[in-house]
mmCIF file of C-alpha atoms in Angstrom:
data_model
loop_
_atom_site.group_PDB
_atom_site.id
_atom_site.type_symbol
_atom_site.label_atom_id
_atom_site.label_comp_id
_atom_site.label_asym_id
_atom_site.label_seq_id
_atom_site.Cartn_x
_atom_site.Cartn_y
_atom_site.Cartn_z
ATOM 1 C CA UNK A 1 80.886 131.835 128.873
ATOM 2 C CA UNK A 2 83.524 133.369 130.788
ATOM 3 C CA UNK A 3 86.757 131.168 132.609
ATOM 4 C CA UNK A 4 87.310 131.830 135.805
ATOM 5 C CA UNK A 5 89.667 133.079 136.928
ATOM 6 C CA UNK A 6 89.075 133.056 140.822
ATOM 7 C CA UNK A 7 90.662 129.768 141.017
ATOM 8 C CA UNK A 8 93.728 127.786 142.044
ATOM 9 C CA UNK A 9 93.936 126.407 138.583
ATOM 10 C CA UNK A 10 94.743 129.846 136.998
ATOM 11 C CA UNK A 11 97.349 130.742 139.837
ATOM 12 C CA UNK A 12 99.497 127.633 138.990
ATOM 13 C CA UNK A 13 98.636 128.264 135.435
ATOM 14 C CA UNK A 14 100.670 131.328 135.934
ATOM 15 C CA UNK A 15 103.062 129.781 138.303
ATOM 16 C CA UNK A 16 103.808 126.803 135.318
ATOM 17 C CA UNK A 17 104.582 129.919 132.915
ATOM 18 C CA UNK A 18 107.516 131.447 135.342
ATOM 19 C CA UNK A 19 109.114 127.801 135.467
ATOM 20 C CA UNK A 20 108.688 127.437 132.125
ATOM 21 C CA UNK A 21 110.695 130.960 131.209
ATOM 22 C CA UNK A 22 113.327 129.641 133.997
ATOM 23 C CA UNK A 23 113.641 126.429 132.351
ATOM 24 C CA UNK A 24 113.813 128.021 128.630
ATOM 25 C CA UNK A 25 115.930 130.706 129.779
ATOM 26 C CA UNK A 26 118.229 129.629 132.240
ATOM 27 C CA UNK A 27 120.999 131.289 133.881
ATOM 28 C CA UNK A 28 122.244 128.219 135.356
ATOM 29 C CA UNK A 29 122.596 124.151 134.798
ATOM 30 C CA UNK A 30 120.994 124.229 138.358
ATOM 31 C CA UNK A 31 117.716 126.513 136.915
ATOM 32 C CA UNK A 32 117.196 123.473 134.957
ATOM 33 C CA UNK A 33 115.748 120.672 137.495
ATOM 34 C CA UNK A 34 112.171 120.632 138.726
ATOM 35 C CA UNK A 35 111.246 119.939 142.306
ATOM 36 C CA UNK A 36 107.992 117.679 143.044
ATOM 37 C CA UNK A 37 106.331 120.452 144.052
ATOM 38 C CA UNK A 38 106.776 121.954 140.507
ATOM 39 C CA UNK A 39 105.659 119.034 138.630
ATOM 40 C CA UNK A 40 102.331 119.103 140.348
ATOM 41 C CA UNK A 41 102.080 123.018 139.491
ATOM 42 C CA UNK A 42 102.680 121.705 135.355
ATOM 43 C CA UNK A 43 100.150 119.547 136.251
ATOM 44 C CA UNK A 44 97.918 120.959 138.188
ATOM 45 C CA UNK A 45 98.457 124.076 136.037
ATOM 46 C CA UNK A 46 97.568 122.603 132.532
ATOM 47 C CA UNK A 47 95.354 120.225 133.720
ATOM 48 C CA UNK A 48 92.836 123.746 134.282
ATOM 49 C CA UNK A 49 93.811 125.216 130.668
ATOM 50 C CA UNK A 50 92.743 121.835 129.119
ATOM 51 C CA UNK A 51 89.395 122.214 131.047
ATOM 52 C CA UNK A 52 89.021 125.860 130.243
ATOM 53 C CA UNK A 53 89.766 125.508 127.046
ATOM 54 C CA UNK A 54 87.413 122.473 126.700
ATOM 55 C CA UNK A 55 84.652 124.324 128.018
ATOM 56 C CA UNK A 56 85.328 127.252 125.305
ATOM 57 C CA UNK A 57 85.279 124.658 122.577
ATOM 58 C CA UNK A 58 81.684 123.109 123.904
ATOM 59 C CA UNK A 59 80.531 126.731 124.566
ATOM 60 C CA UNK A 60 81.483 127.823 120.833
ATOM 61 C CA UNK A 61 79.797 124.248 119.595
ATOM 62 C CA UNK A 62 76.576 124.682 121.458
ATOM 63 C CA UNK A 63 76.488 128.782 119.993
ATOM 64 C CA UNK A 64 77.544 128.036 116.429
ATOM 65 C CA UNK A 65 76.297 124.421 116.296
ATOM 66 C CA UNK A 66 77.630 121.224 115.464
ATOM 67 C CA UNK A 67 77.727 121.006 111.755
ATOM 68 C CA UNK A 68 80.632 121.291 109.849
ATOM 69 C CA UNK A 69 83.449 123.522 110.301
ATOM 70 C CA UNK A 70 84.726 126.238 108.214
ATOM 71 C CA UNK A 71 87.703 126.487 106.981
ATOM 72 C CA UNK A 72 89.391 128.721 109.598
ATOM 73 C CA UNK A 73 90.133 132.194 108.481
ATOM 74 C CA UNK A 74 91.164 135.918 110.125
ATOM 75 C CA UNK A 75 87.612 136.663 107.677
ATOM 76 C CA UNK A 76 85.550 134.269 109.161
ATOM 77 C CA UNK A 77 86.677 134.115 112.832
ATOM 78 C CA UNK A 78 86.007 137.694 113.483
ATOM 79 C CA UNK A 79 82.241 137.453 113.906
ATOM 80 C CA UNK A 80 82.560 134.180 116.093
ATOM 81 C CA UNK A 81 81.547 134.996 120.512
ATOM 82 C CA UNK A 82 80.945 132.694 122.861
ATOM 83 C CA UNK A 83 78.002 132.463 125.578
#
């Protein structure tokens, strides 16, 4: 399994990140409002991580099965790939 990275969803990902350092880190009270247009890049943005990263989950699942889960570990982690 691989995410890609060809899409829309990963440029506002990266977009969202910028925002969030100018919102974090501002220079100005004005660097601190969002336009529309930014709140559909959060959106849009984290709505593809959440997918992404519910596809790695699944992809790990389906590998590694769906018994119980180890305690997690730097140990046991190391060994773990995904599809």
């Amino acid at each position: 399994w691989k995410p890609d990275f060809g899409t829309s969803g990963w440029e506002r990902l990266i977009e969202l990140l910028q925002i969030r350092h100018r919102l974090t880190h501002p220079k100005s009270a004005e660097q601190l409002y969002l336009t529309d247009a930014e709140v559909e890049v959060f959106r849009s943005g984290f709505t593809w991580f959440v997918e992404v990263f519910n596809e790695l989950q699944l992809s790990v699942m389906r590998r590694h099965g769906r018994g119980p889960r180890p305690k997690a570990s730097h140990s046991n982690l190391a060994h773990l790939s995904v599809d």
